[in-house]
Amino acid sequence: MSDAEWAVVKDLLPVPGWLSGRSGRPEGYCHRQMIDAVRYLVDNGIKWRAMPADFPPWPRVYAFFARWRDTGLVTELHDRLREAVRAGETAAPSRARESWTRSR
């Protein structure tokens, strides 16, 4: 994940309890590592157990992903990123598509 991508995503993630003054112990891996691992898994179509050693152990990555999925964070993150991408789109591609369909 590039620094620019991380800058967009990091503000959408929940603050760990121990950082916000709530109880709990510090997490063993940073969220950026976890997102990188999940992105690698999705991009390469591998199984959880085939996660390369460059990433945190697959049970930890899966536990983070499952927790985020169960709390709705994955869906919310997806929706917010989709809205951000759509907000940056211009009308030109749809106009080009219209002219192409009219010419056929």
PDB file of N, CA and C in Angstrom:
ATOM      1  N   MET A   1       0.852  -1.163   0.000  1.00  0.00           N
ATOM      2  CA  MET A   1       0.000   0.000   0.000  1.00  0.00           C
ATOM      3  C   MET A   1       0.899   1.228   0.000  1.00  0.00           C
ATOM      4  N   SER A   2       0.624   2.116  -0.909  1.00  0.00           N
ATOM      5  CA  SER A   2       1.428   3.333  -0.983  1.00  0.00           C
ATOM      6  C   SER A   2       1.073   4.270   0.177  1.00  0.00           C
ATOM      7  N   ASP A   3       1.927   5.242   0.412  1.00  0.00           N
ATOM      8  CA  ASP A   3       1.666   6.215   1.474  1.00  0.00           C
ATOM      9  C   ASP A   3       0.410   7.031   1.185  1.00  0.00           C
ATOM     10  N   ALA A   4       0.160   7.330  -0.091  1.00  0.00           N
ATOM     11  CA  ALA A   4      -1.045   8.085  -0.462  1.00  0.00           C
ATOM     12  C   ALA A   4      -2.303   7.264  -0.185  1.00  0.00           C
ATOM     13  N   GLU A   5      -2.268   5.960  -0.510  1.00  0.00           N
ATOM     14  CA  GLU A   5      -3.417   5.095  -0.230  1.00  0.00           C
ATOM     15  C   GLU A   5      -3.641   4.977   1.282  1.00  0.00           C
ATOM     16  N   TRP A   6      -2.551   4.839   2.018  1.00  0.00           N
ATOM     17  CA  TRP A   6      -2.671   4.712   3.467  1.00  0.00           C
ATOM     18  C   TRP A   6      -3.243   5.980   4.087  1.00  0.00           C
ATOM     19  N   ALA A   7      -2.864   7.138   3.558  1.00  0.00           N
ATOM     20  CA  ALA A   7      -3.379   8.400   4.081  1.00  0.00           C
ATOM     21  C   ALA A   7      -4.898   8.470   3.962  1.00  0.00           C
ATOM     22  N   VAL A   8      -5.442   7.896   2.898  1.00  0.00           N
ATOM     23  CA  VAL A   8      -6.896   7.889   2.703  1.00  0.00           C
ATOM     24  C   VAL A   8      -7.560   6.889   3.636  1.00  0.00           C
ATOM     25  N   VAL A   9      -6.967   5.718   3.777  1.00  0.00           N
ATOM     26  CA  VAL A   9      -7.597   4.619   4.511  1.00  0.00           C
ATOM     27  C   VAL A   9      -7.473   4.749   6.026  1.00  0.00           C
ATOM     28  N   LYS A  10      -6.350   5.256   6.516  1.00  0.00           N
ATOM     29  CA  LYS A  10      -6.096   5.208   7.968  1.00  0.00           C
ATOM     30  C   LYS A  10      -7.130   5.961   8.796  1.00  0.00           C
ATOM     31  N   ASP A  11      -7.692   7.030   8.259  1.00  0.00           N
ATOM     32  CA  ASP A  11      -8.689   7.785   9.017  1.00  0.00           C
ATOM     33  C   ASP A  11     -10.040   7.073   9.075  1.00  0.00           C
ATOM     34  N   LEU A  12     -10.238   6.083   8.214  1.00  0.00           N
ATOM     35  CA  LEU A  12     -11.493   5.345   8.199  1.00  0.00           C
ATOM     36  C   LEU A  12     -11.494   4.179   9.181  1.00  0.00           C
ATOM     37  N   LEU A  13     -10.327   3.804   9.669  1.00  0.00           N
ATOM     38  CA  LEU A  13     -10.211   2.658  10.567  1.00  0.00           C
ATOM     39  C   LEU A  13     -10.473   3.066  12.009  1.00  0.00           C
ATOM     40  N   PRO A  14     -10.976   2.125  12.814  1.00  0.00           N
ATOM     41  CA  PRO A  14     -11.239   2.446  14.218  1.00  0.00           C
ATOM     42  C   PRO A  14      -9.934   2.607  14.993  1.00  0.00           C
ATOM     43  N   VAL A  15      -9.964   3.447  15.983  1.00  0.00           N
ATOM     44  CA  VAL A  15      -8.806   3.655  16.860  1.00  0.00           C
ATOM     45  C   VAL A  15      -8.804   2.515  17.881  1.00  0.00           C
ATOM     46  N   PRO A  16      -7.675   1.820  18.022  1.00  0.00           N
ATOM     47  CA  PRO A  16      -7.630   0.744  19.025  1.00  0.00           C
ATOM     48  C   PRO A  16      -7.956   1.275  20.416  1.00  0.00           C
ATOM     49  N   GLY A  17      -8.594   0.435  21.221  1.00  0.00           N
ATOM     50  CA  GLY A  17      -9.029   0.837  22.548  1.00  0.00           C
ATOM     51  C   GLY A  17      -7.918   1.358  23.429  1.00  0.00           C
ATOM     52  N   TRP A  18      -6.747   0.730  23.374  1.00  0.00           N
ATOM     53  CA  TRP A  18      -5.645   1.151  24.244  1.00  0.00           C
ATOM     54  C   TRP A  18      -5.099   2.516  23.858  1.00  0.00           C
ATOM     55  N   LEU A  19      -5.273   2.922  22.594  1.00  0.00           N
ATOM     56  CA  LEU A  19      -4.823   4.258  22.186  1.00  0.00           C
ATOM     57  C   LEU A  19      -5.803   5.350  22.579  1.00  0.00           C
ATOM     58  N   SER A  20      -7.069   4.986  22.693  1.00  0.00           N
ATOM     59  CA  SER A  20      -8.078   5.989  23.021  1.00  0.00           C
ATOM     60  C   SER A  20      -8.381   6.056  24.514  1.00  0.00           C
ATOM     61  N   GLY A  21      -7.547   5.387  25.330  1.00  0.00           N
ATOM     62  CA  GLY A  21      -7.728   5.469  26.776  1.00  0.00           C
ATOM     63  C   GLY A  21      -8.627   4.403  27.340  1.00  0.00           C
ATOM     64  N   ARG A  22      -9.191   3.559  26.478  1.00  0.00           N
ATOM     65  CA  ARG A  22      -9.998   2.450  26.987  1.00  0.00           C
ATOM     66  C   ARG A  22      -9.058   1.316  27.379  1.00  0.00           C
ATOM     67  N   SER A  23      -9.594   0.329  28.024  1.00  0.00           N
ATOM     68  CA  SER A  23      -8.754  -0.785  28.464  1.00  0.00           C
ATOM     69  C   SER A  23      -8.359  -1.658  27.278  1.00  0.00           C
ATOM     70  N   GLY A  24      -7.464  -2.552  27.528  1.00  0.00           N
ATOM     71  CA  GLY A  24      -6.997  -3.463  26.496  1.00  0.00           C
ATOM     72  C   GLY A  24      -5.502  -3.357  26.324  1.00  0.00           C
ATOM     73  N   ARG A  25      -4.956  -4.362  25.686  1.00  0.00           N
ATOM     74  CA  ARG A  25      -3.514  -4.335  25.469  1.00  0.00           C
ATOM     75  C   ARG A  25      -3.217  -3.922  24.041  1.00  0.00           C
ATOM     76  N   PRO A  26      -2.019  -3.438  23.788  1.00  0.00           N
ATOM     77  CA  PRO A  26      -1.658  -3.034  22.435  1.00  0.00           C
ATOM     78  C   PRO A  26      -1.733  -4.205  21.462  1.00  0.00           C
ATOM     79  N   GLU A  27      -2.138  -3.897  20.243  1.00  0.00           N
ATOM     80  CA  GLU A  27      -2.214  -4.929  19.223  1.00  0.00           C
ATOM     81  C   GLU A  27      -0.803  -5.259  18.749  1.00  0.00           C
ATOM     82  N   GLY A  28      -0.605  -6.501  18.339  1.00  0.00           N
ATOM     83  CA  GLY A  28       0.719  -6.951  17.940  1.00  0.00           C
ATOM     84  C   GLY A  28       1.156  -6.477  16.563  1.00  0.00           C
ATOM     85  N   TYR A  29       0.205  -6.107  15.716  1.00  0.00           N
ATOM     86  CA  TYR A  29       0.519  -5.705  14.343  1.00  0.00           C
ATOM     87  C   TYR A  29      -0.267  -4.453  13.997  1.00  0.00           C
ATOM     88  N   CYS A  30       0.328  -3.611  13.160  1.00  0.00           N
ATOM     89  CA  CYS A  30      -0.367  -2.379  12.791  1.00  0.00           C
ATOM     90  C   CYS A  30      -1.422  -2.670  11.730  1.00  0.00           C
ATOM     91  N   HIS A  31      -2.390  -1.804  11.655  1.00  0.00           N
ATOM     92  CA  HIS A  31      -3.496  -1.982  10.705  1.00  0.00           C
ATOM     93  C   HIS A  31      -3.017  -1.965   9.262  1.00  0.00           C
ATOM     94  N   ARG A  32      -1.985  -1.188   8.986  1.00  0.00           N
ATOM     95  CA  ARG A  32      -1.477  -1.129   7.609  1.00  0.00           C
ATOM     96  C   ARG A  32      -0.955  -2.486   7.169  1.00  0.00           C
ATOM     97  N   GLN A  33      -0.247  -3.196   8.057  1.00  0.00           N
ATOM     98  CA  GLN A  33       0.231  -4.536   7.730  1.00  0.00           C
ATOM     99  C   GLN A  33      -0.933  -5.480   7.468  1.00  0.00           C
ATOM    100  N   MET A  34      -1.976  -5.350   8.258  1.00  0.00           N
ATOM    101  CA  MET A  34      -3.129  -6.238   8.104  1.00  0.00           C
ATOM    102  C   MET A  34      -3.849  -5.980   6.782  1.00  0.00           C
ATOM    103  N   ILE A  35      -4.026  -4.719   6.446  1.00  0.00           N
ATOM    104  CA  ILE A  35      -4.697  -4.391   5.185  1.00  0.00           C
ATOM    105  C   ILE A  35      -3.835  -4.829   4.008  1.00  0.00           C
ATOM    106  N   ASP A  36      -2.534  -4.638   4.109  1.00  0.00           N
ATOM    107  CA  ASP A  36      -1.639  -5.116   3.054  1.00  0.00           C
ATOM    108  C   ASP A  36      -1.777  -6.626   2.863  1.00  0.00           C
ATOM    109  N   ALA A  37      -1.858  -7.362   3.954  1.00  0.00           N
ATOM    110  CA  ALA A  37      -1.982  -8.815   3.876  1.00  0.00           C
ATOM    111  C   ALA A  37      -3.297  -9.226   3.232  1.00  0.00           C
ATOM    112  N   VAL A  38      -4.389  -8.574   3.612  1.00  0.00           N
ATOM    113  CA  VAL A  38      -5.693  -8.904   3.026  1.00  0.00           C
ATOM    114  C   VAL A  38      -5.717  -8.536   1.550  1.00  0.00           C
ATOM    115  N   ARG A  39      -5.153  -7.386   1.201  1.00  0.00           N
ATOM    116  CA  ARG A  39      -5.085  -6.996  -0.211  1.00  0.00           C
ATOM    117  C   ARG A  39      -4.271  -8.007  -1.021  1.00  0.00           C
ATOM    118  N   TYR A  40      -3.171  -8.500  -0.453  1.00  0.00           N
ATOM    119  CA  TYR A  40      -2.359  -9.502  -1.132  1.00  0.00           C
ATOM    120  C   TYR A  40      -3.174 -10.772  -1.356  1.00  0.00           C
ATOM    121  N   LEU A  41      -3.892 -11.194  -0.329  1.00  0.00           N
ATOM    122  CA  LEU A  41      -4.719 -12.394  -0.408  1.00  0.00           C
ATOM    123  C   LEU A  41      -5.758 -12.268  -1.516  1.00  0.00           C
ATOM    124  N   VAL A  42      -6.448 -11.140  -1.562  1.00  0.00           N
ATOM    125  CA  VAL A  42      -7.498 -10.927  -2.557  1.00  0.00           C
ATOM    126  C   VAL A  42      -6.902 -10.800  -3.955  1.00  0.00           C
ATOM    127  N   ASP A  43      -5.817 -10.059  -4.079  1.00  0.00           N
ATOM    128  CA  ASP A  43      -5.198  -9.820  -5.383  1.00  0.00           C
ATOM    129  C   ASP A  43      -4.664 -11.100  -6.006  1.00  0.00           C
ATOM    130  N   ASN A  44      -4.077 -11.978  -5.193  1.00  0.00           N
ATOM    131  CA  ASN A  44      -3.450 -13.185  -5.712  1.00  0.00           C
ATOM    132  C   ASN A  44      -4.331 -14.424  -5.617  1.00  0.00           C
ATOM    133  N   GLY A  45      -5.486 -14.307  -4.985  1.00  0.00           N
ATOM    134  CA  GLY A  45      -6.414 -15.428  -4.907  1.00  0.00           C
ATOM    135  C   GLY A  45      -5.862 -16.627  -4.153  1.00  0.00           C
ATOM    136  N   ILE A  46      -5.080 -16.365  -3.108  1.00  0.00           N
ATOM    137  CA  ILE A  46      -4.501 -17.463  -2.341  1.00  0.00           C
ATOM    138  C   ILE A  46      -5.403 -17.815  -1.160  1.00  0.00           C
ATOM    139  N   LYS A  47      -5.098 -18.934  -0.548  1.00  0.00           N
ATOM    140  CA  LYS A  47      -5.805 -19.332   0.667  1.00  0.00           C
ATOM    141  C   LYS A  47      -5.136 -18.654   1.866  1.00  0.00           C
ATOM    142  N   TRP A  48      -5.890 -18.546   2.965  1.00  0.00           N
ATOM    143  CA  TRP A  48      -5.352 -17.897   4.159  1.00  0.00           C
ATOM    144  C   TRP A  48      -4.046 -18.552   4.596  1.00  0.00           C
ATOM    145  N   ARG A  49      -4.004 -19.870   4.575  1.00  0.00           N
ATOM    146  CA  ARG A  49      -2.827 -20.596   5.066  1.00  0.00           C
ATOM    147  C   ARG A  49      -1.611 -20.430   4.160  1.00  0.00           C
ATOM    148  N   ALA A  50      -1.807 -19.914   2.947  1.00  0.00           N
ATOM    149  CA  ALA A  50      -0.698 -19.720   2.011  1.00  0.00           C
ATOM    150  C   ALA A  50      -0.123 -18.307   2.089  1.00  0.00           C
ATOM    151  N   MET A  51      -0.469 -17.579   3.121  1.00  0.00           N
ATOM    152  CA  MET A  51       0.026 -16.213   3.293  1.00  0.00           C
ATOM    153  C   MET A  51       1.551 -16.233   3.418  1.00  0.00           C
ATOM    154  N   PRO A  52       2.269 -15.435   2.605  1.00  0.00           N
ATOM    155  CA  PRO A  52       3.731 -15.416   2.693  1.00  0.00           C
ATOM    156  C   PRO A  52       4.224 -14.968   4.077  1.00  0.00           C
ATOM    157  N   ALA A  53       5.438 -15.351   4.386  1.00  0.00           N
ATOM    158  CA  ALA A  53       6.021 -15.041   5.693  1.00  0.00           C
ATOM    159  C   ALA A  53       6.316 -13.560   5.864  1.00  0.00           C
ATOM    160  N   ASP A  54       6.250 -12.784   4.783  1.00  0.00           N
ATOM    161  CA  ASP A  54       6.478 -11.335   4.883  1.00  0.00           C
ATOM    162  C   ASP A  54       5.361 -10.634   5.650  1.00  0.00           C
ATOM    163  N   PHE A  55       4.227 -11.286   5.752  1.00  0.00           N
ATOM    164  CA  PHE A  55       3.067 -10.719   6.433  1.00  0.00           C
ATOM    165  C   PHE A  55       2.944 -11.325   7.830  1.00  0.00           C
ATOM    166  N   PRO A  56       2.103 -10.737   8.675  1.00  0.00           N
ATOM    167  CA  PRO A  56       1.844 -11.365   9.986  1.00  0.00           C
ATOM    168  C   PRO A  56       1.265 -12.768   9.781  1.00  0.00           C
ATOM    169  N   PRO A  57       1.315 -13.605  10.795  1.00  0.00           N
ATOM    170  CA  PRO A  57       0.767 -14.961  10.671  1.00  0.00           C
ATOM    171  C   PRO A  57      -0.702 -14.934  10.237  1.00  0.00           C
ATOM    172  N   TRP A  58      -1.075 -15.867   9.373  1.00  0.00           N
ATOM    173  CA  TRP A  58      -2.411 -15.836   8.795  1.00  0.00           C
ATOM    174  C   TRP A  58      -3.528 -15.883   9.843  1.00  0.00           C
ATOM    175  N   PRO A  59      -3.377 -16.621  10.974  1.00  0.00           N
ATOM    176  CA  PRO A  59      -4.480 -16.591  11.954  1.00  0.00           C
ATOM    177  C   PRO A  59      -4.733 -15.184  12.511  1.00  0.00           C
ATOM    178  N   ARG A  60      -3.666 -14.387  12.691  1.00  0.00           N
ATOM    179  CA  ARG A  60      -3.837 -13.016  13.184  1.00  0.00           C
ATOM    180  C   ARG A  60      -4.507 -12.145  12.129  1.00  0.00           C
ATOM    181  N   VAL A  61      -4.075 -12.295  10.868  1.00  0.00           N
ATOM    182  CA  VAL A  61      -4.668 -11.509   9.784  1.00  0.00           C
ATOM    183  C   VAL A  61      -6.142 -11.864   9.653  1.00  0.00           C
ATOM    184  N   TYR A  62      -6.453 -13.159   9.697  1.00  0.00           N
ATOM    185  CA  TYR A  62      -7.844 -13.580   9.578  1.00  0.00           C
ATOM    186  C   TYR A  62      -8.677 -13.066  10.750  1.00  0.00           C
ATOM    187  N   ALA A  63      -8.107 -13.069  11.947  1.00  0.00           N
ATOM    188  CA  ALA A  63      -8.843 -12.582  13.125  1.00  0.00           C
ATOM    189  C   ALA A  63      -9.180 -11.100  12.965  1.00  0.00           C
ATOM    190  N   PHE A  64      -8.220 -10.297  12.482  1.00  0.00           N
ATOM    191  CA  PHE A  64      -8.502  -8.884  12.239  1.00  0.00           C
ATOM    192  C   PHE A  64      -9.590  -8.739  11.191  1.00  0.00           C
ATOM    193  N   PHE A  65      -9.438  -9.452  10.077  1.00  0.00           N
ATOM    194  CA  PHE A  65     -10.417  -9.356   8.996  1.00  0.00           C
ATOM    195  C   PHE A  65     -11.808  -9.776   9.477  1.00  0.00           C
ATOM    196  N   ALA A  66     -11.890 -10.882  10.200  1.00  0.00           N
ATOM    197  CA  ALA A  66     -13.186 -11.369  10.687  1.00  0.00           C
ATOM    198  C   ALA A  66     -13.827 -10.359  11.637  1.00  0.00           C
ATOM    199  N   ARG A  67     -13.015  -9.750  12.508  1.00  0.00           N
ATOM    200  CA  ARG A  67     -13.562  -8.754  13.434  1.00  0.00           C
ATOM    201  C   ARG A  67     -14.087  -7.547  12.669  1.00  0.00           C
ATOM    202  N   TRP A  68     -13.310  -7.073  11.689  1.00  0.00           N
ATOM    203  CA  TRP A  68     -13.746  -5.920  10.886  1.00  0.00           C
ATOM    204  C   TRP A  68     -14.978  -6.267  10.061  1.00  0.00           C
ATOM    205  N   ARG A  69     -15.031  -7.486   9.519  1.00  0.00           N
ATOM    206  CA  ARG A  69     -16.188  -7.919   8.734  1.00  0.00           C
ATOM    207  C   ARG A  69     -17.442  -7.998   9.619  1.00  0.00           C
ATOM    208  N   ASP A  70     -17.302  -8.607  10.785  1.00  0.00           N
ATOM    209  CA  ASP A  70     -18.450  -8.804  11.676  1.00  0.00           C
ATOM    210  C   ASP A  70     -19.001  -7.497  12.229  1.00  0.00           C
ATOM    211  N   THR A  71     -18.171  -6.483  12.385  1.00  0.00           N
ATOM    212  CA  THR A  71     -18.635  -5.187  12.886  1.00  0.00           C
ATOM    213  C   THR A  71     -19.104  -4.268  11.758  1.00  0.00           C
ATOM    214  N   GLY A  72     -18.975  -4.723  10.514  1.00  0.00           N
ATOM    215  CA  GLY A  72     -19.429  -3.925   9.374  1.00  0.00           C
ATOM    216  C   GLY A  72     -18.386  -2.951   8.853  1.00  0.00           C
ATOM    217  N   LEU A  73     -17.175  -3.004   9.383  1.00  0.00           N
ATOM    218  CA  LEU A  73     -16.145  -2.069   8.954  1.00  0.00           C
ATOM    219  C   LEU A  73     -15.719  -2.303   7.507  1.00  0.00           C
ATOM    220  N   VAL A  74     -15.641  -3.551   7.080  1.00  0.00           N
ATOM    221  CA  VAL A  74     -15.223  -3.854   5.705  1.00  0.00           C
ATOM    222  C   VAL A  74     -16.210  -3.244   4.716  1.00  0.00           C
ATOM    223  N   THR A  75     -17.491  -3.405   4.964  1.00  0.00           N
ATOM    224  CA  THR A  75     -18.518  -2.849   4.078  1.00  0.00           C
ATOM    225  C   THR A  75     -18.475  -1.326   4.103  1.00  0.00           C
ATOM    226  N   GLU A  76     -18.341  -0.744   5.278  1.00  0.00           N
ATOM    227  CA  GLU A  76     -18.281   0.713   5.395  1.00  0.00           C
ATOM    228  C   GLU A  76     -17.051   1.276   4.685  1.00  0.00           C
ATOM    229  N   LEU A  77     -15.908   0.619   4.862  1.00  0.00           N
ATOM    230  CA  LEU A  77     -14.679   1.046   4.206  1.00  0.00           C
ATOM    231  C   LEU A  77     -14.838   0.979   2.689  1.00  0.00           C
ATOM    232  N   HIS A  78     -15.404  -0.104   2.207  1.00  0.00           N
ATOM    233  CA  HIS A  78     -15.645  -0.261   0.770  1.00  0.00           C
ATOM    234  C   HIS A  78     -16.560   0.843   0.251  1.00  0.00           C
ATOM    235  N   ASP A  79     -17.649   1.100   0.943  1.00  0.00           N
ATOM    236  CA  ASP A  79     -18.600   2.123   0.504  1.00  0.00           C
ATOM    237  C   ASP A  79     -17.978   3.515   0.487  1.00  0.00           C
ATOM    238  N   ARG A  80     -17.218   3.845   1.517  1.00  0.00           N
ATOM    239  CA  ARG A  80     -16.591   5.176   1.571  1.00  0.00           C
ATOM    240  C   ARG A  80     -15.548   5.363   0.470  1.00  0.00           C
ATOM    241  N   LEU A  81     -14.758   4.322   0.228  1.00  0.00           N
ATOM    242  CA  LEU A  81     -13.755   4.423  -0.833  1.00  0.00           C
ATOM    243  C   LEU A  81     -14.415   4.507  -2.207  1.00  0.00           C
ATOM    244  N   ARG A  82     -15.501   3.766  -2.405  1.00  0.00           N
ATOM    245  CA  ARG A  82     -16.233   3.834  -3.674  1.00  0.00           C
ATOM    246  C   ARG A  82     -16.799   5.235  -3.884  1.00  0.00           C
ATOM    247  N   GLU A  83     -17.362   5.826  -2.832  1.00  0.00           N
ATOM    248  CA  GLU A  83     -17.896   7.186  -2.949  1.00  0.00           C
ATOM    249  C   GLU A  83     -16.803   8.181  -3.279  1.00  0.00           C
ATOM    250  N   ALA A  84     -15.624   8.011  -2.666  1.00  0.00           N
ATOM    251  CA  ALA A  84     -14.512   8.920  -2.935  1.00  0.00           C
ATOM    252  C   ALA A  84     -14.048   8.803  -4.384  1.00  0.00           C
ATOM    253  N   VAL A  85     -14.015   7.586  -4.907  1.00  0.00           N
ATOM    254  CA  VAL A  85     -13.605   7.386  -6.297  1.00  0.00           C
ATOM    255  C   VAL A  85     -14.648   7.983  -7.240  1.00  0.00           C
ATOM    256  N   ARG A  86     -15.905   7.746  -6.959  1.00  0.00           N
ATOM    257  CA  ARG A  86     -16.963   8.277  -7.821  1.00  0.00           C
ATOM    258  C   ARG A  86     -17.034   9.796  -7.780  1.00  0.00           C
ATOM    259  N   ALA A  87     -16.705  10.382  -6.649  1.00  0.00           N
ATOM    260  CA  ALA A  87     -16.719  11.840  -6.545  1.00  0.00           C
ATOM    261  C   ALA A  87     -15.633  12.450  -7.417  1.00  0.00           C
ATOM    262  N   GLY A  88     -14.560  11.719  -7.659  1.00  0.00           N
ATOM    263  CA  GLY A  88     -13.471  12.215  -8.474  1.00  0.00           C
ATOM    264  C   GLY A  88     -13.640  11.956  -9.960  1.00  0.00           C
ATOM    265  N   GLU A  89     -14.677  11.197 -10.353  1.00  0.00           N
ATOM    266  CA  GLU A  89     -14.895  10.889 -11.764  1.00  0.00           C
ATOM    267  C   GLU A  89     -15.449  12.097 -12.499  1.00  0.00           C
ATOM    268  N   THR A  90     -15.178  12.146 -13.788  1.00  0.00           N
ATOM    269  CA  THR A  90     -15.737  13.200 -14.628  1.00  0.00           C
ATOM    270  C   THR A  90     -16.847  12.605 -15.487  1.00  0.00           C
ATOM    271  N   ALA A  91     -17.575  13.457 -16.152  1.00  0.00           N
ATOM    272  CA  ALA A  91     -18.668  12.991 -16.997  1.00  0.00           C
ATOM    273  C   ALA A  91     -18.176  12.500 -18.356  1.00  0.00           C
ATOM    274  N   ALA A  92     -16.942  12.743 -18.699  1.00  0.00           N
ATOM    275  CA  ALA A  92     -16.417  12.377 -20.017  1.00  0.00           C
ATOM    276  C   ALA A  92     -16.560  10.894 -20.354  1.00  0.00           C
ATOM    277  N   PRO A  93     -16.250   9.951 -19.467  1.00  0.00           N
ATOM    278  CA  PRO A  93     -16.382   8.558 -19.865  1.00  0.00           C
ATOM    279  C   PRO A  93     -17.801   8.173 -20.261  1.00  0.00           C
ATOM    280  N   SER A  94     -18.799   8.665 -19.556  1.00  0.00           N
ATOM    281  CA  SER A  94     -20.169   8.299 -19.918  1.00  0.00           C
ATOM    282  C   SER A  94     -20.564   8.935 -21.249  1.00  0.00           C
ATOM    283  N   ARG A  95     -20.099  10.150 -21.523  1.00  0.00           N
ATOM    284  CA  ARG A  95     -20.385  10.774 -22.813  1.00  0.00           C
ATOM    285  C   ARG A  95     -19.732  10.003 -23.943  1.00  0.00           C
ATOM    286  N   ALA A  96     -18.520   9.546 -23.705  1.00  0.00           N
ATOM    287  CA  ALA A  96     -17.833   8.763 -24.734  1.00  0.00           C
ATOM    288  C   ALA A  96     -18.580   7.468 -24.986  1.00  0.00           C
ATOM    289  N   ARG A  97     -19.100   6.848 -23.948  1.00  0.00           N
ATOM    290  CA  ARG A  97     -19.854   5.618 -24.093  1.00  0.00           C
ATOM    291  C   ARG A  97     -21.134   5.875 -24.876  1.00  0.00           C
ATOM    292  N   GLU A  98     -21.812   7.013 -24.596  1.00  0.00           N
ATOM    293  CA  GLU A  98     -23.039   7.341 -25.319  1.00  0.00           C
ATOM    294  C   GLU A  98     -22.773   7.523 -26.810  1.00  0.00           C
ATOM    295  N   SER A  99     -21.698   8.227 -27.143  1.00  0.00           N
ATOM    296  CA  SER A  99     -21.415   8.452 -28.554  1.00  0.00           C
ATOM    297  C   SER A  99     -21.033   7.147 -29.238  1.00  0.00           C
ATOM    298  N   TRP A 100     -20.400   6.238 -28.531  1.00  0.00           N
ATOM    299  CA  TRP A 100     -20.028   4.963 -29.121  1.00  0.00           C
ATOM    300  C   TRP A 100     -21.265   4.128 -29.375  1.00  0.00           C
ATOM    301  N   THR A 101     -22.241   4.125 -28.455  1.00  0.00           N
ATOM    302  CA  THR A 101     -23.442   3.320 -28.648  1.00  0.00           C
ATOM    303  C   THR A 101     -24.322   3.921 -29.739  1.00  0.00           C
ATOM    304  N   ARG A 102     -24.329   5.244 -29.902  1.00  0.00           N
ATOM    305  CA  ARG A 102     -25.127   5.860 -30.962  1.00  0.00           C
ATOM    306  C   ARG A 102     -24.545   5.541 -32.332  1.00  0.00           C
ATOM    307  N   SER A 103     -23.221   5.403 -32.421  1.00  0.00           N
ATOM    308  CA  SER A 103     -22.586   5.154 -33.719  1.00  0.00           C
ATOM    309  C   SER A 103     -22.752   3.725 -34.179  1.00  0.00           C
ATOM    310  N   ARG A 104     -23.145   2.831 -33.302  1.00  0.00           N
ATOM    311  CA  ARG A 104     -23.306   1.425 -33.693  1.00  0.00           C
ATOM    312  C   ARG A 104     -24.598   1.204 -34.332  1.00  0.00           C
TER     313      ARG A 104
END
